XYZ file of C-alpha atoms in Angstrom:
318
model
C 0.164 -0.239 0.377
C 1.006 3.353 -1.020
C 1.721 5.632 1.828
C -1.141 7.680 2.461
C -1.054 11.745 3.732
C -1.920 12.532 7.158
C -6.102 13.594 6.343
C -6.766 10.866 3.589
C -4.918 8.267 7.058
C -7.514 9.378 9.510
C -11.235 9.827 7.461
C -9.788 6.259 5.796
C -9.291 4.951 9.009
C -12.773 7.210 9.825
C -14.903 5.757 7.251
C -13.571 2.160 8.341
C -11.226 1.567 5.181
C -7.761 0.580 5.612
C -5.024 2.814 6.910
C -1.736 2.304 6.179
C -0.393 3.025 9.397
C -2.526 3.363 12.570
C -3.640 8.085 12.822
C -2.315 9.205 15.553
C -3.046 13.406 14.767
C -2.942 16.741 18.250
C -6.009 18.810 18.126
C -4.268 22.129 17.122
C -6.104 24.870 19.907
C -4.112 22.092 22.240
C -0.680 22.077 20.198
C 2.852 23.678 21.309
C 4.559 25.009 18.846
C 8.311 24.469 19.062
C 10.977 21.511 18.125
C 8.510 18.896 19.500
C 5.760 19.584 17.086
C 7.890 19.387 14.859
C 9.554 16.571 15.628
C 6.385 14.760 16.283
C 5.491 15.274 12.726
C 7.854 14.655 11.659
C 7.158 11.268 12.722
C 3.759 11.332 10.955
C 1.685 13.064 13.476
C -1.197 14.278 12.225
C -2.851 18.271 12.581
C -6.499 18.856 13.194
C -8.478 22.263 13.203
C -11.991 22.952 13.903
C -13.932 26.054 13.372
C -17.002 27.893 12.729
C -18.736 27.677 9.776
C -21.197 29.496 10.638
C -21.778 33.077 12.544
C -24.550 34.450 14.652
C -26.233 37.488 14.810
C -28.981 38.690 17.039
C -31.806 40.732 16.949
C -33.669 42.863 19.580
C -29.398 41.870 21.961
C -27.645 43.768 23.025
C -24.410 42.524 24.701
C -21.621 44.073 26.816
C -19.288 43.492 28.545
C -17.052 45.715 31.798
C -14.566 44.199 33.633
C -15.335 43.966 37.681
C -14.244 43.038 40.861
C -16.237 39.794 42.520
C -15.093 39.306 45.846
C -11.208 41.067 45.906
C -11.134 38.975 42.470
C -11.668 40.610 38.562
C -14.375 39.398 36.304
C -15.352 39.938 32.810
C -19.580 40.203 33.197
C -21.597 39.843 29.697
C -25.087 40.867 29.946
C -27.504 40.498 26.952
C -30.359 43.247 27.247
C -33.696 42.229 25.959
C -37.362 44.478 25.926
C -38.162 41.894 28.435
C -34.790 42.113 30.627
C -31.848 41.361 31.541
C -29.678 38.302 32.286
C -26.172 38.559 32.732
C -22.916 36.067 33.141
C -19.212 36.717 35.285
C -16.342 35.314 33.600
C -12.446 34.093 35.061
C -10.002 34.716 32.454
C -6.570 34.061 32.888
C -3.615 36.287 31.726
C -3.196 36.118 28.323
C -6.750 35.538 26.606
C -7.338 37.629 23.595
C -3.519 37.846 23.512
C -2.713 34.420 22.019
C -5.249 31.908 19.999
C -8.554 29.194 20.886
C -9.084 31.977 23.383
C -7.020 30.320 25.449
C -4.442 32.269 27.976
C -0.215 31.412 28.308
C -0.806 28.736 29.705
C -4.298 27.238 27.629
C -6.460 27.922 30.489
C -9.918 28.428 29.047
C -11.972 31.075 30.317
C -14.269 29.478 33.306
C -17.458 31.013 34.480
C -17.739 31.475 37.975
C -21.474 33.081 37.954
C -24.760 31.059 35.099
C -26.870 33.449 33.177
C -29.950 31.633 34.828
C -30.098 31.303 37.762
C -33.745 31.803 38.382
C -36.829 30.754 37.272
C -37.438 34.911 35.760
C -34.368 34.191 33.829
C -35.672 30.924 31.612
C -37.673 33.551 29.729
C -34.692 36.014 28.658
C -32.713 32.919 28.113
C -35.576 31.713 25.270
C -35.565 35.744 24.317
C -32.862 35.760 23.041
C -32.444 32.049 21.473
C -35.919 33.020 19.171
C -33.618 36.003 18.119
C -30.274 34.264 17.669
C -29.690 34.126 14.312
C -27.194 31.714 12.330
C -25.555 33.446 9.495
C -23.648 30.676 7.398
C -19.368 32.283 6.683
C -17.588 28.940 5.528
C -14.301 31.442 5.228
C -12.136 30.147 8.324
C -12.932 26.964 7.133
C -11.451 27.306 3.635
C -8.342 29.250 5.406
C -8.070 26.296 7.256
C -8.316 23.674 4.607
C -5.491 25.632 2.973
C -3.400 26.087 5.633
C -2.810 22.944 6.075
C -3.283 21.054 3.010
C -2.626 17.415 3.251
C -1.718 17.769 7.402
C -5.503 16.717 8.535
C -8.663 16.972 9.066
C -10.910 20.137 9.106
C -13.976 19.994 10.915
C -16.787 22.107 11.362
C -16.906 23.648 15.102
C -20.868 23.060 16.516
C -22.064 24.031 19.851
C -22.878 22.266 22.370
C -26.663 19.581 21.546
C -29.456 22.011 23.485
C -29.815 20.151 26.600
C -26.195 20.543 26.883
C -26.598 23.593 27.353
C -28.334 24.115 29.588
C -25.944 21.828 31.586
C -23.033 23.741 30.916
C -23.017 26.599 29.869
C -26.797 28.256 30.855
C -27.111 26.869 34.553
C -24.519 24.438 35.316
C -24.274 21.205 37.032
C -22.383 22.915 40.320
C -23.292 21.139 43.280
C -26.489 19.505 40.919
C -27.870 22.833 40.305
C -29.040 22.105 37.077
C -30.716 18.838 37.957
C -33.162 20.639 41.158
C -34.305 22.904 38.164
C -35.234 19.964 36.518
C -36.933 18.831 38.977
C -38.363 22.006 40.811
C -39.278 23.972 37.164
C -39.227 20.952 34.472
C -41.502 23.717 31.862
C -39.425 25.797 31.801
C -36.868 23.396 31.589
C -37.890 21.639 28.525
C -39.927 25.075 27.326
C -35.792 25.987 26.061
C -34.895 22.761 25.663
C -37.334 22.642 23.065
C -37.176 26.459 21.438
C -32.844 25.881 21.714
C -33.612 22.800 19.391
C -35.962 24.454 17.358
C -33.174 27.545 16.064
C -30.847 24.521 15.861
C -32.614 23.740 12.663
C -30.914 26.162 9.876
C -27.346 25.160 11.788
C -27.063 22.123 10.446
C -28.039 22.456 7.269
C -24.967 25.209 7.096
C -22.347 23.028 8.693
C -24.038 19.881 5.908
C -23.097 22.869 3.263
C -19.992 23.976 4.496
C -16.689 21.896 3.056
C -15.366 20.258 5.876
C -15.975 16.745 6.423
C -16.970 16.289 9.351
C -18.945 18.121 11.657
C -18.447 18.096 14.980
C -20.570 17.976 17.957
C -18.216 19.469 21.395
C -20.870 18.128 23.957
C -18.345 16.475 26.215
C -21.082 13.474 27.002
C -20.196 12.344 30.688
C -21.846 9.361 32.065
C -22.721 11.038 35.759
C -24.380 14.107 34.170
C -26.066 13.177 30.500
C -27.037 9.871 32.902
C -29.352 7.173 30.660
C -32.756 8.733 31.196
C -31.737 12.079 30.306
C -29.269 11.324 27.244
C -31.905 8.580 26.460
C -35.053 11.624 26.005
C -32.613 14.580 25.339
C -29.155 13.736 23.575
C -30.186 11.000 21.684
C -33.444 12.942 19.729
C -31.455 15.546 18.414
C -28.238 13.393 17.665
C -30.871 12.284 15.004
C -32.580 15.265 13.773
C -28.841 15.878 13.388
C -26.858 13.455 11.466
C -30.500 12.763 8.714
C -29.068 16.418 7.826
C -25.759 16.045 7.424
C -25.201 12.229 5.943
C -27.587 13.918 3.502
C -24.945 16.179 1.743
C -21.817 13.075 2.477
C -20.878 14.450 6.292
C -19.321 12.896 8.944
C -21.214 13.952 12.470
C -18.432 13.666 15.744
C -19.289 14.381 19.061
C -17.239 14.763 21.244
C -17.296 11.706 24.289
C -14.217 12.645 26.335
C -15.821 11.199 30.373
C -16.994 7.703 31.798
C -19.738 6.442 29.390
C -19.241 2.338 30.921
C -23.437 3.973 31.607
C -24.172 5.337 28.145
C -22.510 2.144 25.997
C -25.174 0.371 24.475
C -27.074 3.665 24.357
C -24.780 5.386 22.095
C -23.753 1.702 19.198
C -28.190 3.964 19.281
C -27.129 6.721 17.717
C -26.314 7.631 14.798
C -23.399 9.510 15.483
C -19.981 8.477 12.746
C -17.317 9.007 15.234
C -17.226 9.437 18.916
C -14.212 11.021 19.525
C -11.882 11.529 22.673
C -12.903 8.768 24.245
C -10.850 8.141 27.411
C -9.794 4.915 28.307
C -8.484 4.140 31.948
C -7.395 4.816 34.059
C -9.287 8.276 33.424
C -12.311 6.686 31.711
C -14.198 4.029 32.318
C -14.800 2.070 29.123
C -11.501 0.145 27.520
C -10.438 0.715 23.947
C -11.287 -3.311 23.459
C -14.954 -2.989 23.686
C -15.877 -0.058 23.083
C -14.931 -1.132 19.382
C -16.796 -4.818 20.085
C -19.420 -2.203 20.800
C -19.667 -0.427 18.341
C -19.253 -1.531 14.977
C -20.552 0.879 12.387
C -18.520 3.706 14.441
C -15.118 5.593 14.316
C -13.494 5.507 17.766
C -11.307 8.310 17.801
C -9.758 7.299 20.863
C -8.163 10.704 23.262
C -5.051 10.388 24.847
C -5.449 10.009 29.094
C -3.804 13.362 30.587
C -4.066 11.228 34.085
C -0.539 8.337 32.167
C 1.247 11.730 32.206
C 1.431 11.502 35.595
C 3.310 8.814 35.770
C 6.866 8.835 33.626
C 7.552 8.594 30.698
C 7.768 4.438 30.757
C 4.187 3.911 31.464
């Protein structure tokens, strides 16, 4: 077999075809530039890029940012003002954010939200207004530019937001101290109403992604079976994956979902989804599903394994 390019190798293995060797690649946003990155690429390591195929426009929503101090700690407060009220979130940023790349600090740390957009039942109404007044507009230049830059060194993918319920669990409500689960128990109608609004608003976005020149669309869900437990996964995640995949597959696109958490309790359900790529599956000791079992459970899917960061602490020989 003739030697494949890095892009050909990744895509062949992903499509269940025979590759000349096992693909190994690093995500561009995580890669540190310099001698180590160059040596790894000389040995055959590829690079993958994610970029959005769209821009977001708000209608009747004004977004502002200001620096404030909370308990002596500087944060950036992002306020969304609408005709029916305002909500805000506070974000802590390490030095370097906005001066480096991929929204990361000098130490490659992403900002983290210290105060969520949805704190009270009244906030759901405002968040729903924002969702319903959000427009997604196709912009394929970032994808085209990345494909031009990367060439045959790896694969460029559409970067899509978290799925609707994951937006609540991770971003808007948050799962710290069980907050999302209390909201789901105390205000189920509000949670489900917002979930349905987000799901409907995403339909044009899936069409935009399906038409982009990238071969893969990545849904960055960060699935973990402890948070997105089987009951929630089956009710709120699987239907959305089916809707998204239906649109993507009509255009010949592959659908990847970022599942880097504990997957053992979801392993049977994942097998029933139309996902093409289960991405960033972390084997033990960080995850709880061995790769051999994942491969046997999902014969129709590609498994992109994530390298467990905890292994670094065990030393070079390990």
